[in-house]
Amino acid sequence: MKSELLYEGKAKKVYQAEGKNGQLVLSYKNDATAFNGGKKDSFEGKGRLNNKISALIFSALSGQGIESHFIESLNETEQLVYQTEIIPLEVVVRNVASGSITKRLGIEEKTQFENPIIEFFYKNDELGDPLINDEHALYLTNATPGEITFIKEKALDINEVLKKLFQSITITLVDFKLEFGRKADGSIILSDEISPDTCRLWDAATGEKLDKDVFRQGTGDLIEVYEEILKRLEAKA
Ligand code: UDP
């Protein structure tokens, strides 16, 4: 199914799909990193959980008319996706204040944003993924002004679908990070992954953190909370 290894990132390996031009195999790893690679560990079963959770989320988005690079799951840890050239932007959408925005802007954790806040970070490990504005994004990427607007609108549409999806399984979607890529035909689509590695997910009843913050902050069992997310999504699917 897969041939040449094209790229190995912190959480996934990317292979050319055998005999399928323009398609890739994403292989989800068990590794977890935080603080720009400053904290590292490996968790048996994490690759399987994120592969499954990401597939369920991309499928839910597709059901609401939002396409992504996801084509199909291949096995426990791998999925087939359309090949894209990743636009080096981390597009963060925030519904509730947590993480970097609380420190950067002095906003108290748990503050609700009536209108979701979108932030762009420049995807560049050497620079530590700095926060940038739209003008910087235009300069640093090959996206046009219309495409930057498209990306922001898409991010808000995705937020609406995912907020409802998580609400229905008693989870608050606090914030999340998206990446977009350009397909060979020039169009831009949602890429990468959407999982508890890239979202903040709080139990809506208890406030318990069910995402990578348990690893970042050393406050819980990563596999246990990712299992809980998968269990609730599967019960819903
Ligand atoms: N995020 C991510 N990858 C990154 C940085 C952030 O997936 O390299 C996600 C993170 O899990 C959270 C959201 O983006 O859901 C906002 O992260 P934030 O800017 O608060 O940064 P953090 O506090 O995680 O460093």
Short mmCIF file of N, CA, C and O in Angstrom, two decimals, residues 120-206:
data_model
loop_
_atom_site.label_atom_id
_atom_site.label_comp_id
_atom_site.label_asym_id
_atom_site.label_seq_id
_atom_site.Cartn_x
_atom_site.Cartn_y
_atom_site.Cartn_z
N PHE A 120 -3.19 33.02 13.54
CA PHE A 120 -2.23 32.34 12.66
C PHE A 120 -0.88 32.26 13.38
O PHE A 120 -0.42 33.26 13.94
N PHE A 121 -0.29 31.08 13.32
CA PHE A 121 1.10 30.92 13.76
C PHE A 121 1.89 30.46 12.54
O PHE A 121 1.38 29.66 11.73
N TYR A 122 3.12 30.97 12.42
CA TYR A 122 4.00 30.56 11.31
C TYR A 122 4.62 29.21 11.68
O TYR A 122 5.28 29.09 12.70
N LYS A 123 4.35 28.20 10.84
CA LYS A 123 4.81 26.84 11.11
C LYS A 123 6.30 26.75 10.81
O LYS A 123 6.70 26.56 9.66
N ASN A 124 7.10 26.97 11.85
CA ASN A 124 8.54 26.98 11.67
C ASN A 124 9.19 26.66 13.02
O ASN A 124 9.25 27.51 13.92
N ASP A 125 9.64 25.40 13.15
CA ASP A 125 10.18 24.92 14.43
C ASP A 125 11.35 25.77 14.93
O ASP A 125 11.45 26.07 16.11
N GLU A 126 12.23 26.16 13.99
CA GLU A 126 13.42 26.94 14.39
C GLU A 126 13.03 28.25 15.06
O GLU A 126 13.70 28.72 15.97
N LEU A 127 11.93 28.83 14.60
CA LEU A 127 11.48 30.11 15.16
C LEU A 127 10.49 29.90 16.30
O LEU A 127 10.01 30.87 16.90
N GLY A 128 10.14 28.63 16.59
CA GLY A 128 9.19 28.35 17.67
C GLY A 128 7.77 28.73 17.31
O GLY A 128 6.99 29.14 18.18
N ASP A 129 7.38 28.59 16.04
CA ASP A 129 6.01 28.83 15.57
C ASP A 129 5.44 30.16 16.07
O ASP A 129 4.46 30.19 16.83
N PRO A 130 6.03 31.30 15.66
CA PRO A 130 5.54 32.59 16.19
C PRO A 130 4.14 32.96 15.71
O PRO A 130 3.74 32.59 14.60
N LEU A 131 3.43 33.70 16.55
CA LEU A 131 2.13 34.28 16.18
C LEU A 131 2.38 35.32 15.09
O LEU A 131 3.28 36.14 15.21
N ILE A 132 1.57 35.28 14.03
CA ILE A 132 1.73 36.26 12.95
C ILE A 132 0.36 36.83 12.58
O ILE A 132 -0.67 36.27 12.96
N ASN A 133 0.35 37.92 11.82
CA ASN A 133 -0.92 38.46 11.34
C ASN A 133 -1.15 38.11 9.87
O ASN A 133 -0.32 37.45 9.24
N ASP A 134 -2.26 38.56 9.32
CA ASP A 134 -2.61 38.20 7.94
C ASP A 134 -1.57 38.69 6.93
O ASP A 134 -1.27 38.02 5.94
N GLU A 135 -1.03 39.89 7.18
CA GLU A 135 -0.03 40.45 6.26
C GLU A 135 1.22 39.57 6.25
O GLU A 135 1.80 39.32 5.20
N HIS A 136 1.63 39.13 7.44
CA HIS A 136 2.77 38.22 7.51
C HIS A 136 2.46 36.92 6.76
O HIS A 136 3.30 36.39 6.04
N ALA A 137 1.24 36.42 6.95
CA ALA A 137 0.85 35.16 6.30
C ALA A 137 0.94 35.30 4.78
O ALA A 137 1.39 34.39 4.09
N LEU A 138 0.53 36.46 4.28
CA LEU A 138 0.60 36.70 2.83
C LEU A 138 2.05 36.70 2.37
O LEU A 138 2.38 36.16 1.31
N TYR A 139 2.91 37.32 3.16
CA TYR A 139 4.32 37.42 2.78
C TYR A 139 5.01 36.05 2.88
O TYR A 139 5.82 35.69 2.02
N LEU A 140 4.66 35.29 3.92
CA LEU A 140 5.42 34.06 4.23
C LEU A 140 4.90 32.82 3.50
O LEU A 140 5.54 31.77 3.57
N THR A 141 3.74 32.91 2.87
CA THR A 141 3.18 31.74 2.19
C THR A 141 2.83 32.14 0.75
O THR A 141 2.92 33.31 0.39
N ASN A 142 2.41 31.14 -0.03
CA ASN A 142 2.01 31.48 -1.41
C ASN A 142 0.50 31.68 -1.51
O ASN A 142 -0.05 31.70 -2.60
N ALA A 143 -0.17 31.83 -0.35
CA ALA A 143 -1.63 32.04 -0.38
C ALA A 143 -1.94 33.48 -0.80
O ALA A 143 -1.23 34.42 -0.42
N THR A 144 -3.00 33.64 -1.56
CA THR A 144 -3.44 34.96 -2.00
C THR A 144 -4.34 35.56 -0.92
O THR A 144 -4.83 34.84 -0.04
N PRO A 145 -4.63 36.86 -1.00
CA PRO A 145 -5.57 37.45 -0.02
C PRO A 145 -6.90 36.70 0.02
O PRO A 145 -7.45 36.45 1.09
N GLY A 146 -7.41 36.32 -1.16
CA GLY A 146 -8.67 35.58 -1.21
C GLY A 146 -8.55 34.23 -0.52
O GLY A 146 -9.49 33.77 0.14
N GLU A 147 -7.39 33.61 -0.67
CA GLU A 147 -7.19 32.30 -0.03
C GLU A 147 -7.05 32.42 1.48
O GLU A 147 -7.50 31.54 2.22
N ILE A 148 -6.44 33.50 1.95
CA ILE A 148 -6.34 33.73 3.41
C ILE A 148 -7.76 33.89 3.98
O ILE A 148 -8.10 33.32 5.02
N THR A 149 -8.59 34.64 3.27
CA THR A 149 -9.99 34.80 3.70
C THR A 149 -10.70 33.45 3.67
O THR A 149 -11.43 33.11 4.62
N PHE A 150 -10.49 32.69 2.61
CA PHE A 150 -11.10 31.36 2.48
C PHE A 150 -10.71 30.47 3.68
O PHE A 150 -11.55 29.79 4.28
N ILE A 151 -9.43 30.49 4.02
CA ILE A 151 -8.93 29.66 5.13
C ILE A 151 -9.62 30.05 6.44
O ILE A 151 -10.06 29.19 7.22
N LYS A 152 -9.77 31.36 6.66
CA LYS A 152 -10.41 31.79 7.91
C LYS A 152 -11.89 31.42 7.94
O LYS A 152 -12.42 30.98 8.97
N GLU A 153 -12.56 31.58 6.79
CA GLU A 153 -13.98 31.21 6.74
C GLU A 153 -14.15 29.71 6.95
O GLU A 153 -15.05 29.26 7.67
N LYS A 154 -13.29 28.94 6.33
CA LYS A 154 -13.35 27.47 6.47
C LYS A 154 -13.12 27.08 7.93
O LYS A 154 -13.80 26.22 8.49
N ALA A 155 -12.14 27.74 8.56
CA ALA A 155 -11.83 27.43 9.96
C ALA A 155 -13.06 27.68 10.84
O ALA A 155 -13.36 26.89 11.75
N LEU A 156 -13.79 28.76 10.56
CA LEU A 156 -14.99 29.06 11.35
C LEU A 156 -16.10 28.05 11.06
O LEU A 156 -16.82 27.63 11.97
N ASP A 157 -16.25 27.65 9.79
CA ASP A 157 -17.25 26.61 9.45
C ASP A 157 -16.93 25.31 10.18
O ASP A 157 -17.82 24.63 10.71
N ILE A 158 -15.66 24.95 10.17
CA ILE A 158 -15.22 23.71 10.83
C ILE A 158 -15.51 23.80 12.32
O ILE A 158 -16.00 22.86 12.95
N ASN A 159 -15.27 24.99 12.89
CA ASN A 159 -15.54 25.19 14.31
C ASN A 159 -17.01 24.95 14.63
O ASN A 159 -17.33 24.30 15.63
N GLU A 160 -17.89 25.46 13.79
CA GLU A 160 -19.33 25.28 14.05
C GLU A 160 -19.70 23.79 14.05
O GLU A 160 -20.43 23.32 14.93
N VAL A 161 -19.19 23.05 13.06
CA VAL A 161 -19.52 21.61 12.97
C VAL A 161 -18.93 20.87 14.18
O VAL A 161 -19.61 20.05 14.82
N LEU A 162 -17.68 21.17 14.49
CA LEU A 162 -17.02 20.41 15.56
C LEU A 162 -17.56 20.78 16.94
O LEU A 162 -17.68 19.91 17.82
N LYS A 163 -17.92 22.06 17.13
CA LYS A 163 -18.51 22.46 18.42
C LYS A 163 -19.76 21.63 18.69
O LYS A 163 -19.95 21.10 19.79
N LYS A 164 -20.61 21.50 17.66
CA LYS A 164 -21.85 20.73 17.81
C LYS A 164 -21.56 19.26 18.03
O LYS A 164 -22.17 18.61 18.87
N LEU A 165 -20.64 18.73 17.23
CA LEU A 165 -20.29 17.31 17.37
C LEU A 165 -19.84 17.01 18.80
O LEU A 165 -20.31 16.07 19.44
N PHE A 166 -18.93 17.84 19.32
CA PHE A 166 -18.42 17.58 20.66
C PHE A 166 -19.48 17.85 21.73
O PHE A 166 -19.57 17.10 22.71
N GLN A 167 -20.28 18.89 21.51
CA GLN A 167 -21.37 19.17 22.46
C GLN A 167 -22.25 17.93 22.63
O GLN A 167 -22.68 17.61 23.73
N SER A 168 -22.49 17.24 21.51
CA SER A 168 -23.39 16.09 21.54
C SER A 168 -22.80 14.91 22.32
O SER A 168 -23.50 13.97 22.64
N ILE A 169 -21.50 14.96 22.61
CA ILE A 169 -20.90 13.91 23.45
C ILE A 169 -20.35 14.52 24.75
O ILE A 169 -19.40 14.03 25.35
N THR A 170 -21.03 15.63 25.16
CA THR A 170 -20.74 16.29 26.45
C THR A 170 -19.28 16.74 26.57
O THR A 170 -18.65 16.57 27.62
N ILE A 171 -18.80 17.31 25.48
CA ILE A 171 -17.43 17.84 25.51
C ILE A 171 -17.45 19.28 24.99
O ILE A 171 -18.12 19.58 24.00
N THR A 172 -16.71 20.15 25.67
CA THR A 172 -16.54 21.53 25.21
C THR A 172 -15.29 21.60 24.32
O THR A 172 -14.20 21.23 24.76
N LEU A 173 -15.49 22.09 23.10
CA LEU A 173 -14.37 22.31 22.20
C LEU A 173 -13.78 23.68 22.55
O LEU A 173 -14.32 24.72 22.17
N VAL A 174 -12.68 23.65 23.30
CA VAL A 174 -12.07 24.89 23.81
C VAL A 174 -11.31 25.61 22.70
O VAL A 174 -11.53 26.79 22.44
N ASP A 175 -10.41 24.89 22.05
CA ASP A 175 -9.66 25.44 20.92
C ASP A 175 -9.09 24.29 20.10
O ASP A 175 -9.16 23.13 20.52
N PHE A 176 -8.58 24.61 18.92
CA PHE A 176 -7.96 23.59 18.08
C PHE A 176 -7.10 24.25 17.02
O PHE A 176 -7.22 25.44 16.75
N LYS A 177 -6.23 23.41 16.44
CA LYS A 177 -5.31 23.88 15.41
C LYS A 177 -5.58 23.13 14.11
O LYS A 177 -5.76 21.91 14.12
N LEU A 178 -5.63 23.89 13.01
CA LEU A 178 -5.82 23.27 11.70
C LEU A 178 -4.62 23.58 10.81
O LEU A 178 -3.95 24.59 10.99
N GLU A 179 -4.41 22.71 9.84
CA GLU A 179 -3.46 23.01 8.77
C GLU A 179 -4.17 22.80 7.44
O GLU A 179 -5.00 21.89 7.32
N PHE A 180 -3.84 23.63 6.49
CA PHE A 180 -4.42 23.52 5.15
C PHE A 180 -3.31 23.22 4.16
O PHE A 180 -2.15 23.56 4.38
N GLY A 181 -3.68 22.55 3.05
CA GLY A 181 -2.69 22.21 2.03
C GLY A 181 -3.23 22.49 0.66
O GLY A 181 -4.45 22.62 0.45
N ARG A 182 -2.30 22.61 -0.29
CA ARG A 182 -2.69 22.89 -1.67
C ARG A 182 -2.57 21.60 -2.48
O ARG A 182 -1.52 20.96 -2.50
N LYS A 183 -3.65 21.22 -3.13
CA LYS A 183 -3.64 20.02 -3.98
C LYS A 183 -2.99 20.35 -5.33
O LYS A 183 -2.80 21.53 -5.66
N ALA A 184 -2.69 19.31 -6.09
CA ALA A 184 -2.02 19.49 -7.39
C ALA A 184 -2.84 20.41 -8.30
O ALA A 184 -2.29 21.14 -9.12
N ASP A 185 -4.18 20.39 -8.15
CA ASP A 185 -5.02 21.24 -9.01
C ASP A 185 -5.06 22.70 -8.52
O ASP A 185 -5.80 23.52 -9.06
N GLY A 186 -4.30 23.00 -7.46
CA GLY A 186 -4.22 24.38 -6.98
C GLY A 186 -5.20 24.71 -5.87
O GLY A 186 -5.04 25.72 -5.18
N SER A 187 -6.21 23.85 -5.66
CA SER A 187 -7.21 24.17 -4.64
C SER A 187 -6.64 23.92 -3.24
O SER A 187 -5.71 23.12 -3.05
N ILE A 188 -7.22 24.62 -2.26
CA ILE A 188 -6.77 24.49 -0.87
C ILE A 188 -7.78 23.66 -0.08
O ILE A 188 -8.98 23.94 -0.13
N ILE A 189 -7.29 22.65 0.63
CA ILE A 189 -8.20 21.85 1.47
C ILE A 189 -7.60 21.63 2.86
O ILE A 189 -6.38 21.72 3.05
N LEU A 190 -8.49 21.31 3.77
CA LEU A 190 -8.10 20.97 5.13
C LEU A 190 -7.20 19.73 5.09
O LEU A 190 -7.53 18.74 4.43
N SER A 191 -6.07 19.79 5.82
CA SER A 191 -5.12 18.66 5.80
C SER A 191 -4.74 18.25 7.21
O SER A 191 -5.46 18.56 8.15
N ASP A 192 -3.63 17.58 7.33
CA ASP A 192 -3.03 17.17 8.61
C ASP A 192 -4.00 16.31 9.43
O ASP A 192 -4.57 15.36 8.89
N GLU A 193 -4.15 16.58 10.73
CA GLU A 193 -4.99 15.75 11.59
C GLU A 193 -5.84 16.63 12.49
O GLU A 193 -5.52 17.80 12.71
N ILE A 194 -6.92 16.06 13.00
CA ILE A 194 -7.70 16.71 14.06
C ILE A 194 -7.89 15.64 15.12
O ILE A 194 -8.55 14.62 14.88
N SER A 195 -7.27 15.84 16.27
CA SER A 195 -7.24 14.80 17.30
C SER A 195 -7.04 15.46 18.65
O SER A 195 -6.84 16.67 18.71
N PRO A 196 -7.02 14.69 19.73
CA PRO A 196 -6.75 15.31 21.04
C PRO A 196 -5.33 15.87 21.15
O PRO A 196 -5.02 16.60 22.09
N ASP A 197 -4.47 15.56 20.16
CA ASP A 197 -3.15 16.22 20.10
C ASP A 197 -3.28 17.66 19.67
O ASP A 197 -2.42 18.49 19.98
N THR A 198 -4.33 17.96 18.90
CA THR A 198 -4.42 19.28 18.26
C THR A 198 -5.65 20.08 18.71
O THR A 198 -5.90 21.15 18.17
N CYS A 199 -6.41 19.52 19.65
CA CYS A 199 -7.60 20.21 20.18
C CYS A 199 -7.50 20.27 21.70
O CYS A 199 -6.92 19.37 22.31
N ARG A 200 -8.15 21.26 22.31
CA ARG A 200 -8.41 21.18 23.75
C ARG A 200 -9.85 20.77 23.92
O ARG A 200 -10.77 21.43 23.39
N LEU A 201 -10.05 19.69 24.66
CA LEU A 201 -11.38 19.09 24.82
C LEU A 201 -11.63 18.91 26.32
O LEU A 201 -10.90 18.17 26.98
N TRP A 202 -12.65 19.61 26.82
CA TRP A 202 -12.96 19.51 28.26
C TRP A 202 -14.31 18.84 28.43
O TRP A 202 -15.28 19.18 27.75
N ASP A 203 -14.36 17.92 29.37
CA ASP A 203 -15.65 17.31 29.69
C ASP A 203 -16.61 18.44 30.12
O ASP A 203 -16.30 19.21 31.03
N ALA A 204 -17.76 18.52 29.44
CA ALA A 204 -18.66 19.65 29.68
C ALA A 204 -19.32 19.57 31.05
O ALA A 204 -19.79 20.58 31.58
N ALA A 205 -19.36 18.37 31.64
CA ALA A 205 -20.00 18.22 32.95
C ALA A 205 -19.00 18.44 34.08
O ALA A 205 -19.31 19.12 35.06
N THR A 206 -17.79 17.90 33.94
CA THR A 206 -16.85 17.93 35.05
C THR A 206 -15.69 18.90 34.84
O THR A 206 -14.96 19.21 35.79
#
